[in-house]
mmCIF file of C-alpha atoms and ligand atoms in Angstrom:
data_model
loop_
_atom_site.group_PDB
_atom_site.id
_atom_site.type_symbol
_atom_site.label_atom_id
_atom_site.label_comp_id
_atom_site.label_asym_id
_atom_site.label_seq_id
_atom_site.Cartn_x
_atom_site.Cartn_y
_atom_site.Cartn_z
ATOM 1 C CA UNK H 170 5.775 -33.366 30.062
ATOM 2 C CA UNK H 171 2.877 -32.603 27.975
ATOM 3 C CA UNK H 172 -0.302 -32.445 29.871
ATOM 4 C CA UNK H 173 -1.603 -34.865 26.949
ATOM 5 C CA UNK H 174 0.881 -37.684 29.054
ATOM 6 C CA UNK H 175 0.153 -37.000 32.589
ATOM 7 C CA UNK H 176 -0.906 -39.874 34.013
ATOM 8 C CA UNK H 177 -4.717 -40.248 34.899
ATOM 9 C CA UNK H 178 -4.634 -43.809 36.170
ATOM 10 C CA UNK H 179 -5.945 -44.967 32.957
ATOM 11 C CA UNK H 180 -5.538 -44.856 29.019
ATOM 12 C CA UNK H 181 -6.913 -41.563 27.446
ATOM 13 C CA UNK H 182 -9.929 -42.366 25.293
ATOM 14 C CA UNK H 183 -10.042 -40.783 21.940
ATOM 15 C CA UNK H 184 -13.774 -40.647 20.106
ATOM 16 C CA UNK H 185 -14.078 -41.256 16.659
ATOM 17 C CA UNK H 186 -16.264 -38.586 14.340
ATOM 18 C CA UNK H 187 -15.129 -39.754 10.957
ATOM 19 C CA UNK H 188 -16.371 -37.010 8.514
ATOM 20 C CA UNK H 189 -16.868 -39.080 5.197
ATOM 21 C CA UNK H 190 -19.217 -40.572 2.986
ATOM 22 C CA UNK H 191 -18.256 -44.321 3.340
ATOM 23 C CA UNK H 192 -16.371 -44.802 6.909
ATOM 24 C CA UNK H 193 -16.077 -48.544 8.316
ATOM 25 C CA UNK H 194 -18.983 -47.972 10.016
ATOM 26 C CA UNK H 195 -20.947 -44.669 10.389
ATOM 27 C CA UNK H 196 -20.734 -43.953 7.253
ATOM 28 C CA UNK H 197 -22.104 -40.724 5.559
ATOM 29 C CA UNK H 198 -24.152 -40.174 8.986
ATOM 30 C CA UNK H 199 -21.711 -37.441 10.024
ATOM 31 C CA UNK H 200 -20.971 -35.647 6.746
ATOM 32 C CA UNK H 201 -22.454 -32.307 7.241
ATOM 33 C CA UNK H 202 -20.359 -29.958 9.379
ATOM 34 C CA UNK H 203 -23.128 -29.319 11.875
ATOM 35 C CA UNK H 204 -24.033 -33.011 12.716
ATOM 36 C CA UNK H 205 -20.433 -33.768 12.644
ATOM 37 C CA UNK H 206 -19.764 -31.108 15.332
ATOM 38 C CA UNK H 207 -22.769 -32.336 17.558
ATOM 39 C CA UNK H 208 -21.441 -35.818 17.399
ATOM 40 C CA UNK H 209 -18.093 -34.641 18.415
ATOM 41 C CA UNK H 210 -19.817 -32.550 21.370
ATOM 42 C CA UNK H 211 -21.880 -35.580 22.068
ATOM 43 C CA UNK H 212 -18.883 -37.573 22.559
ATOM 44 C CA UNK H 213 -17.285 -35.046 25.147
ATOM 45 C CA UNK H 214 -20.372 -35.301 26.864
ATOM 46 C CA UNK H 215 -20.055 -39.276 27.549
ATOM 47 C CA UNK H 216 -16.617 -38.690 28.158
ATOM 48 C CA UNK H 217 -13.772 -38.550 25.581
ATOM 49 C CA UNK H 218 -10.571 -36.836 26.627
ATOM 50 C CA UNK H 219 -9.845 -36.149 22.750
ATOM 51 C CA UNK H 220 -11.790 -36.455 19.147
ATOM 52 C CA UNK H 221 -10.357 -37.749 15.978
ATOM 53 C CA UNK H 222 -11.131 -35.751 13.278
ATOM 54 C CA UNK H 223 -11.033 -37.819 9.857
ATOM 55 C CA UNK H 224 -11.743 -36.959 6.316
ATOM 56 C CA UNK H 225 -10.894 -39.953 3.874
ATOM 57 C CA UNK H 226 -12.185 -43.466 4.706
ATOM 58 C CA UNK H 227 -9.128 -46.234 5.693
ATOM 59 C CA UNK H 228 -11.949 -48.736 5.002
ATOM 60 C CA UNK H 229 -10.464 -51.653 2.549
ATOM 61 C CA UNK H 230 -10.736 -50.489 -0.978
ATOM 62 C CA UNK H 231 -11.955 -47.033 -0.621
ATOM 63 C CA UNK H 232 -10.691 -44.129 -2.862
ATOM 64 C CA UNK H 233 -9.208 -41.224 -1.819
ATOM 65 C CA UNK H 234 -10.895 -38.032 -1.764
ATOM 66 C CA UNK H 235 -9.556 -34.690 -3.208
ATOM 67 C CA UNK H 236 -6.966 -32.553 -0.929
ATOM 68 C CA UNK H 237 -9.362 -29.652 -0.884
ATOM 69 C CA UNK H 238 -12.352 -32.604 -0.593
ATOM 70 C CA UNK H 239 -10.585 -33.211 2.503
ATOM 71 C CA UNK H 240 -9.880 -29.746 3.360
ATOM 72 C CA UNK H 241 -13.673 -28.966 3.647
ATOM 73 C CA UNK H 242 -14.369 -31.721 5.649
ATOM 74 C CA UNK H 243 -12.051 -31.302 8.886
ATOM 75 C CA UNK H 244 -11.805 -27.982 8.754
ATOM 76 C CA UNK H 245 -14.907 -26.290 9.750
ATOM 77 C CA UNK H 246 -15.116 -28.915 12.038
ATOM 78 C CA UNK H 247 -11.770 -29.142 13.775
ATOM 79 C CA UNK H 248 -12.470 -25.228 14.187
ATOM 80 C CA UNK H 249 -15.500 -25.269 15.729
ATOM 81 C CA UNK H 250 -14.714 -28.169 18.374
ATOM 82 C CA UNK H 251 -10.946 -26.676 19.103
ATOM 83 C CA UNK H 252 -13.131 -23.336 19.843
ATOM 84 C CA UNK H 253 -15.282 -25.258 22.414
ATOM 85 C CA UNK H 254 -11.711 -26.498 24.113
ATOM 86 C CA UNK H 255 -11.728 -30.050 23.213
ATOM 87 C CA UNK H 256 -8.383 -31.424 22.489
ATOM 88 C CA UNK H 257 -8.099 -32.615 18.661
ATOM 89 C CA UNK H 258 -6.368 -34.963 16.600
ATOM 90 C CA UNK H 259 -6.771 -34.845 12.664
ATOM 91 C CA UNK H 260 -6.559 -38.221 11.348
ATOM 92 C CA UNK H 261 -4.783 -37.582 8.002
ATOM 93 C CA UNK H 262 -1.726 -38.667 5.895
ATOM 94 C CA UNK H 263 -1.162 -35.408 4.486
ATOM 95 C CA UNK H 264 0.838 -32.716 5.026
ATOM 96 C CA UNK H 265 -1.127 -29.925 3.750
ATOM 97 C CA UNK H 266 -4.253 -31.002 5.967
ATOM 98 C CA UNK H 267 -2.030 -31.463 8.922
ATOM 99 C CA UNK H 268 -0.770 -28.160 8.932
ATOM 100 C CA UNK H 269 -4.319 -26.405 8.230
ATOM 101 C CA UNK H 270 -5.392 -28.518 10.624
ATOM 102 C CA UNK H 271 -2.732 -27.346 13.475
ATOM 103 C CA UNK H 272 -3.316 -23.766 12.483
ATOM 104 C CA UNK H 273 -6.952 -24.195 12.752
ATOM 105 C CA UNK H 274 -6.096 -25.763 16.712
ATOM 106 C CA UNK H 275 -5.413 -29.375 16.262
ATOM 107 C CA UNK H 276 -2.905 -30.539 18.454
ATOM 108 C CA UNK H 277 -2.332 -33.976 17.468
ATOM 109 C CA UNK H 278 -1.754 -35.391 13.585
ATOM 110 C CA UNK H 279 -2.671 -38.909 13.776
ATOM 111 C CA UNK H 280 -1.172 -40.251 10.507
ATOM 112 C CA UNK H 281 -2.491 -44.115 9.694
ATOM 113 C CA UNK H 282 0.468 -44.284 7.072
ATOM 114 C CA UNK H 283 3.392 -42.963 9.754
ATOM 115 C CA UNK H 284 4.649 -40.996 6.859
ATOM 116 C CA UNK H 285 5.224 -43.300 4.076
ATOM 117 C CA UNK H 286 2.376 -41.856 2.422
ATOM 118 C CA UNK H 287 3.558 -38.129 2.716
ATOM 119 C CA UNK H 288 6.995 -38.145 3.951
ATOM 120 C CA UNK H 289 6.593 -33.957 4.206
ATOM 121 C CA UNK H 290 3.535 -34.607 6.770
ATOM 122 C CA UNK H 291 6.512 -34.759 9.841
ATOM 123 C CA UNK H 292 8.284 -31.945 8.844
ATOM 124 C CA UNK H 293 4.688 -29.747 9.186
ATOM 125 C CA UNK H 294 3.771 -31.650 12.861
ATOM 126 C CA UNK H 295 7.388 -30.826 14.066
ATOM 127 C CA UNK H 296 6.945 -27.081 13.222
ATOM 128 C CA UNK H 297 3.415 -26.541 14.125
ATOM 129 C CA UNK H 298 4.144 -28.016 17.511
ATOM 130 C CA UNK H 299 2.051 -31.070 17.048
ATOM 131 C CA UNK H 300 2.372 -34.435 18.764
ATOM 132 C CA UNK H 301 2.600 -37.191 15.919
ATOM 133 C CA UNK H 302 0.830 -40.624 16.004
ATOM 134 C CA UNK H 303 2.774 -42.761 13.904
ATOM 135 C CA UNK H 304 0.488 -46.088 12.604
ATOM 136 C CA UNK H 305 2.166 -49.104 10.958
ATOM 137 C CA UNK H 306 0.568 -49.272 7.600
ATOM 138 C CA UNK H 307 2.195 -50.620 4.404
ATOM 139 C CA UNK H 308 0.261 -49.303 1.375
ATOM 140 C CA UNK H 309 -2.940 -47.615 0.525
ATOM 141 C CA UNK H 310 -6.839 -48.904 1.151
ATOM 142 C CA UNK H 311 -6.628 -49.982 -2.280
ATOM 143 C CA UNK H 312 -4.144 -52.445 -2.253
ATOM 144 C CA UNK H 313 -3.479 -52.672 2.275
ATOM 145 C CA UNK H 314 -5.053 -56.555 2.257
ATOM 146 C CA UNK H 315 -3.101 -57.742 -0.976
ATOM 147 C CA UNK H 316 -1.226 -61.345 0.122
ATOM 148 C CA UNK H 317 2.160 -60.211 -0.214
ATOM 149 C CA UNK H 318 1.275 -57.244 2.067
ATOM 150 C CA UNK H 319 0.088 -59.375 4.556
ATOM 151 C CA UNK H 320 3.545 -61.254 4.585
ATOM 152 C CA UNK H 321 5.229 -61.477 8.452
ATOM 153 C CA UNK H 322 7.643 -63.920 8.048
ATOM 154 C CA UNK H 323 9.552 -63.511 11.374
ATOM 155 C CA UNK H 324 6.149 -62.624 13.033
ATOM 156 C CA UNK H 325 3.880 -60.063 13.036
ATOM 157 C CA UNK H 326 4.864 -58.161 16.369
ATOM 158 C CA UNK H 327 8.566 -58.196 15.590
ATOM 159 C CA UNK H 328 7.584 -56.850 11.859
ATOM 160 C CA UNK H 329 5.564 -54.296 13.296
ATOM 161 C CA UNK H 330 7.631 -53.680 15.866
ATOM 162 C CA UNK H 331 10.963 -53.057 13.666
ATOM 163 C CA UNK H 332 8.861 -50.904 10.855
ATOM 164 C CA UNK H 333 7.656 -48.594 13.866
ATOM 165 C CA UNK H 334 10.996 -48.240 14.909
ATOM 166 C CA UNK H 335 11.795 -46.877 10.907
ATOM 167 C CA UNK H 336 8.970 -44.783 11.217
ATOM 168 C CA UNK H 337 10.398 -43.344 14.263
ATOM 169 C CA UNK H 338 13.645 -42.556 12.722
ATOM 170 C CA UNK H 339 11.876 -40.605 9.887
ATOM 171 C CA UNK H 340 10.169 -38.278 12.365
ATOM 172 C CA UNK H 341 13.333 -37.806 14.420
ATOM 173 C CA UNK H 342 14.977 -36.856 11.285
ATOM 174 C CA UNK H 343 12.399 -34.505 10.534
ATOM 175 C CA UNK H 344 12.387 -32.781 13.752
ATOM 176 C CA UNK H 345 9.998 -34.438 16.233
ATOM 177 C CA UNK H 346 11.033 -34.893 19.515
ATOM 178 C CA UNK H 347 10.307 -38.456 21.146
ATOM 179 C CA UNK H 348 8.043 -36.625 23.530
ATOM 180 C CA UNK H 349 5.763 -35.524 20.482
ATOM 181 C CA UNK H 350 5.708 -39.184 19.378
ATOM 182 C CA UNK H 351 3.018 -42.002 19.481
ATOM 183 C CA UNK H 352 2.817 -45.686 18.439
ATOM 184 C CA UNK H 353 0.122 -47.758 17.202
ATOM 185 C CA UNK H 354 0.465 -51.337 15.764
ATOM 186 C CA UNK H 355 -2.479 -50.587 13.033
ATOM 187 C CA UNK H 356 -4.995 -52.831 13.930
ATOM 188 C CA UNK H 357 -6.746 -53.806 10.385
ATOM 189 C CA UNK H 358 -4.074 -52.561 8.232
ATOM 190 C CA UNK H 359 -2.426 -55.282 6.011
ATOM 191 C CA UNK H 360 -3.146 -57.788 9.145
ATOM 192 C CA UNK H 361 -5.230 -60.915 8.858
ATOM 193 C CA UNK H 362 -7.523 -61.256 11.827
ATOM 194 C CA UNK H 363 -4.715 -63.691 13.510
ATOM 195 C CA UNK H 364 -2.113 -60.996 12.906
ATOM 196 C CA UNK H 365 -4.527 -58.547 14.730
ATOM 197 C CA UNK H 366 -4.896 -60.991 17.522
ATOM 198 C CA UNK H 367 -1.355 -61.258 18.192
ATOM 199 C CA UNK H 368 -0.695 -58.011 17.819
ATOM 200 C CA UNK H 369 -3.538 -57.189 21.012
ATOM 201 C CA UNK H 370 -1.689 -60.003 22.522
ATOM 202 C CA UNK H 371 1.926 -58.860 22.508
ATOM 203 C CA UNK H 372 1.401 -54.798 23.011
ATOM 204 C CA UNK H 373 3.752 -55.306 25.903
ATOM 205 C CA UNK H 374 6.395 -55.655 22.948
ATOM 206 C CA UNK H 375 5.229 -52.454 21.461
ATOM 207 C CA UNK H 376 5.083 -50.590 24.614
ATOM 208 C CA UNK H 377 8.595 -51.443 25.286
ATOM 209 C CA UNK H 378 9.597 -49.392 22.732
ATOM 210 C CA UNK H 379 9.106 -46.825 24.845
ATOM 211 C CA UNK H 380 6.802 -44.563 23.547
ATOM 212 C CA UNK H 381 3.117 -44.263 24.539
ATOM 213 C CA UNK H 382 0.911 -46.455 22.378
ATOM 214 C CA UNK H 383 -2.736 -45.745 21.000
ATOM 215 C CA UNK H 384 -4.442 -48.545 19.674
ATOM 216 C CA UNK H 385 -7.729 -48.500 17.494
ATOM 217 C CA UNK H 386 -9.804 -51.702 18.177
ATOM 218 C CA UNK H 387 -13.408 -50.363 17.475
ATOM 219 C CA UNK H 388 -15.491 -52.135 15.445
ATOM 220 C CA UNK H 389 -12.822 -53.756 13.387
ATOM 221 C CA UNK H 390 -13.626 -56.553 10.906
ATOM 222 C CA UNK H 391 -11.407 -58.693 13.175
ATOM 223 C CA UNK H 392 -13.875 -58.663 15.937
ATOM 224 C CA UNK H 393 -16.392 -59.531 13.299
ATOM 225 C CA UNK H 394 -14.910 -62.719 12.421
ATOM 226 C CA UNK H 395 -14.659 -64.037 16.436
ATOM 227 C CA UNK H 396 -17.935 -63.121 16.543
ATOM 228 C CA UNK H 397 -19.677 -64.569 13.330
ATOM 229 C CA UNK H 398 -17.365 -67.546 14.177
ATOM 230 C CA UNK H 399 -19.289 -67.634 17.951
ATOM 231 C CA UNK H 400 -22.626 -66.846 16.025
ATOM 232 C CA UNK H 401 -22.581 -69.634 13.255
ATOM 233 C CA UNK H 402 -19.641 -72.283 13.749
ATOM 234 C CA UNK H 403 -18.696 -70.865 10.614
ATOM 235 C CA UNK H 404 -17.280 -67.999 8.867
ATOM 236 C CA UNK H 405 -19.482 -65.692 8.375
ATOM 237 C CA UNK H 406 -20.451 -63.827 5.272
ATOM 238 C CA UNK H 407 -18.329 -60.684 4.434
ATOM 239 C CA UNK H 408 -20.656 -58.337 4.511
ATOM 240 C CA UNK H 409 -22.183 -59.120 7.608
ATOM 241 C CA UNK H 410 -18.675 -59.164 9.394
ATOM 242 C CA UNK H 411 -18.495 -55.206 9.798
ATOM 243 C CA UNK H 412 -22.310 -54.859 11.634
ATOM 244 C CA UNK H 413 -21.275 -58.001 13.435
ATOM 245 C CA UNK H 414 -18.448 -56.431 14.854
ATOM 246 C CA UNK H 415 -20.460 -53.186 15.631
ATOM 247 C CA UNK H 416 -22.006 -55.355 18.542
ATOM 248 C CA UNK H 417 -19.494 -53.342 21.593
ATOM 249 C CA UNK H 418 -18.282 -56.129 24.064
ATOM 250 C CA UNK H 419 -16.008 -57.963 22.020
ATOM 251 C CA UNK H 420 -13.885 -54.877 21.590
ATOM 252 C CA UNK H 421 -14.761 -53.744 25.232
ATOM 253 C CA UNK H 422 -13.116 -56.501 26.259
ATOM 254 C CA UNK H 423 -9.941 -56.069 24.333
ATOM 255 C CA UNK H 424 -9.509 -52.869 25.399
ATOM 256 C CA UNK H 425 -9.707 -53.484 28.860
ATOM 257 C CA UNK H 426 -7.085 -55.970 28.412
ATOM 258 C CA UNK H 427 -4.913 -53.045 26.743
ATOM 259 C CA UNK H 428 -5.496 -50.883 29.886
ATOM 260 C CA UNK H 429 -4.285 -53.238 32.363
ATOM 261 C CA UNK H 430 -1.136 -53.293 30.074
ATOM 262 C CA UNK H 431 -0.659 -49.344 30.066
ATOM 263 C CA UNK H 432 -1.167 -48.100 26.645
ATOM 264 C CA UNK H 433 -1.792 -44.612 27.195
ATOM 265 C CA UNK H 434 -4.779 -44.088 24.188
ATOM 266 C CA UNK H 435 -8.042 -46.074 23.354
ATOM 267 C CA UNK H 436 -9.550 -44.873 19.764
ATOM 268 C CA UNK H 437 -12.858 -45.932 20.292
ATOM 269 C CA UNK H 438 -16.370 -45.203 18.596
ATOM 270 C CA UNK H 439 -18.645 -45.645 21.572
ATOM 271 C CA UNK H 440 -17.262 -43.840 24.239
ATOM 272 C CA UNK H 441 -19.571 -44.045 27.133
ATOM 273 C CA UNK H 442 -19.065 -48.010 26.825
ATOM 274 C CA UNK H 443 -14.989 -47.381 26.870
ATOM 275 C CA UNK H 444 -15.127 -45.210 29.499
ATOM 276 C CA UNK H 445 -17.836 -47.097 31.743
ATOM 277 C CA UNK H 446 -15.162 -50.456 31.346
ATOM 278 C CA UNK H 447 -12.430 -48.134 32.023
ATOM 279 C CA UNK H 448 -13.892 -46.827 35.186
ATOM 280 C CA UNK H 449 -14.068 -51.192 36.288
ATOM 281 C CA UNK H 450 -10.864 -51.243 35.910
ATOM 282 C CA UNK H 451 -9.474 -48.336 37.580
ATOM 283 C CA UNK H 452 -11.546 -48.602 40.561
ATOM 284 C CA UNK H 453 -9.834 -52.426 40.611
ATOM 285 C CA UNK H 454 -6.264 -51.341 40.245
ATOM 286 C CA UNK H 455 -7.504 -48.972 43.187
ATOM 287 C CA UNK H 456 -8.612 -51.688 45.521
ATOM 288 C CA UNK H 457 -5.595 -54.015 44.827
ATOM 289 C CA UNK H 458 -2.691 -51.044 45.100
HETATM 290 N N1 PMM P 1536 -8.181 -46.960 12.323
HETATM 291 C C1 PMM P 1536 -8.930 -46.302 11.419
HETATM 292 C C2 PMM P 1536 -8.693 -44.954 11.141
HETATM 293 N N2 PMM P 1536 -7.718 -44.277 11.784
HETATM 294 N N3 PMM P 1536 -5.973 -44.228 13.364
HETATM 295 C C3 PMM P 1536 -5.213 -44.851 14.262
HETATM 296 N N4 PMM P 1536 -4.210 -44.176 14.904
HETATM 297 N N5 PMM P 1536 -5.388 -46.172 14.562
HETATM 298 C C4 PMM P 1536 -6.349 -46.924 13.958
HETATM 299 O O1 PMM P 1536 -6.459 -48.129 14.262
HETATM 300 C C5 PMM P 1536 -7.187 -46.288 12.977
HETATM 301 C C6 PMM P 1536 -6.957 -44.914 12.705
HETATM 302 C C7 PMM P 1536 -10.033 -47.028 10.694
HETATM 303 O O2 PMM P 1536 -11.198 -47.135 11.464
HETATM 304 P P1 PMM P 1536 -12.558 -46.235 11.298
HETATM 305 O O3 PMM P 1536 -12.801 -46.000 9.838
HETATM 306 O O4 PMM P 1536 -13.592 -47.046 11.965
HETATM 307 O O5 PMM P 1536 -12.333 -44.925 11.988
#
C-alpha cells in the first residue's frame, strides 16, 4: 500500500495554496512564487500532511488561463516545496501540467474535471506514477451552475455516484491502478447548496465505492448560504455569501462529520482549525475503542 493510505487514525488533511489571481477566496494574495511557497511552508507548519498546488481558478465563471500561464504558476512552486519534502498534489485538468508537474515531484494530480476535460491527463498520471483524484464535475466554470447542469433526477448521490464510477472506468482504461485512485463528490460543482448538503450527508454511499474519498468543503458558497440564512432569516446577498462562508466553524463542523465516516482526505484552507477538530475527534474514537 502506498504510504499516502496507511492509516493514521484520521483523514489526511490537504492545505490549499491556490496560485491565481481570482481564487474563491484568497485571491491574488498568493500569486508570486515566493509568497506562494511561504504559504505552502506555513501550512506544513500548522500541520498539513499534503499541499494542493492550483493554477486556474474553479470559482463560478472564471476564465481559463493560458497552458504556459499555468505552467509558470505551479511550477516553480511545486519545485521548491517537493524539494523541502512535502508531499504535493497539482490541482489541474491538464495533461501537459500534470506531467511537468510529476516530473518536477508532484505525486498526486488532483483533476476537478476527472478527465472529461482532458481525457489524455490519465494516460500522463498512470505513467508518471501518480495517484489520480478523480472529482465529479460536468462542464467548465463558465457554464458548471447552468440549470440543466444542475439536473439530478434520480438524486444527486446516485448521479454522482454512477458518473464517478464512469470516471473510474476511463482511468482504468488508461492505465491507473485502483490503488492510484481517489474519489470526491465535487462539492460546488454543478450542485445547488441542497445537492451539496446531501451529498455531505450520504458520503457513506460514495465511500462504498470503495475507493478512498477526499472531499473539499472549505469555504464553499454552500456554507455561505446556511450561514447568511442563520445571520438574516433571509437569503443573503451574493456577494456577501463567499466572506460569509470564510467564517471556519460551519465547515469545521462538516468535516468532522466526514471523519467519523472515514474519508481518508480533508482539502481544507485553514489547516490548524482542521487539524485542531481532527485531533477532538481522534482522541474520542480513542477513549470509546
Ligand atoms: N474545490 C476547488 C478546487 N479544487 N479539488 C478537489 N479535489 N475538490 C474540491 O472540492 C475542489 C478542488 C475550488 O475551491 P478553491 O478555489 O477554494 O480552492
Amino acid at each position: 500500500m502506498s504510504p499516502l493510505f496507511s492509516p493514521i487514525g484520521r483523514p489526511r488533511v490537504m492545505g490549499i495554496v491556490n496560485v491565481t489571481p481570482d481564487s474563491f477566496s484568497d485571491g491574488g494574495r498568493f500569486l508570486a512564487t515566493d509568497d506562494a511557497v511561504a504559504h505552502g511552508v506555513q501550512l506544513l507548519d500548522e500541520g498539513a500532511d499534503l499541499l494542493d498546488i492550483g493554477g486556474e481558478s474553479t470559482r463560478p465563471g472564471a476564465t481559463r488561463p493560458l497552458v504556459e500561464e499555468e505552467l509558470a504558476r505551479v511550477i516553480p512552486v511545486i519545485s521548491e516545496l517537493s524539494a523541502r519534502g512535502a508531499v504535493i498534489s497539482v490541482d489541474t485538468m491538464r495533461a501537459e501540467v500534470a506531467e511537468a508537474s510529476l516530473r518536477a515531484g508532484a505525486r498526486i494530480v488532483n483533476d476537478v474535471s476527472g478527465g472529461l476535460a482532458d481525457p489524455r491527463i490519465l494516460q500522463v498520471t498512470a505513467d508518471g506514477g501518480g495517484t489520480y483524484v478523480a472529482m465529479h464535475w460536468r462542464a467548465h466554470s463558465t457554464q458548471m451552475q447552468q440549470a440543466a447542469l444542475l439536473d439530478y433526477p434520480r438524486g444527486v448521490v446516485t448521479e454522482v455516484c454512477d458518473e464517478l464510477l464512469r470516471r473510474v472506468e476511463s482511468a482504468r482504461a488508461a492505465g491507473l491502478e485502483d490503488d492510484a485512485l481517489v474519489l470526491d463528490p465535487g462539492l460546488g460543482f454543478s450542485k445547488s447548496a441542497e445537492h451539496n448538503w446531501q451529498l455531505v450527508a450520504g458520503i457513506d454511499r460514495v465511500l462504498d465505492l470503495g475507493f478512498p474519498v477526499l472531499v473539499g468543503a472549505s469555504r464553499k458558497t454552500f456554507l455561505g448560504h446556511l450561514l447568511g440564512e442563520l445571520d438574516a432569516g433571509a437569503e443573503p446577498a451574493a456577494d456577501r455569501l463567499r466572506s460569509v462562508g470564510e467564517r471556519e466553524s460551519a465547515h469545521v463542523a462538516v468535516n468532522v462529520v466526514l471523519a467519523q465516516r472515514g474519508v481518508w482526505c480533508l482539502r481544507v484552507h485553514d489547516v490548524r482549525a482542521a487539524r485542531d477538530a481532527l485531533a477532538a475527534v481522534q482522541k474520542i474514537q480513542e477513549v470509546s475503542a
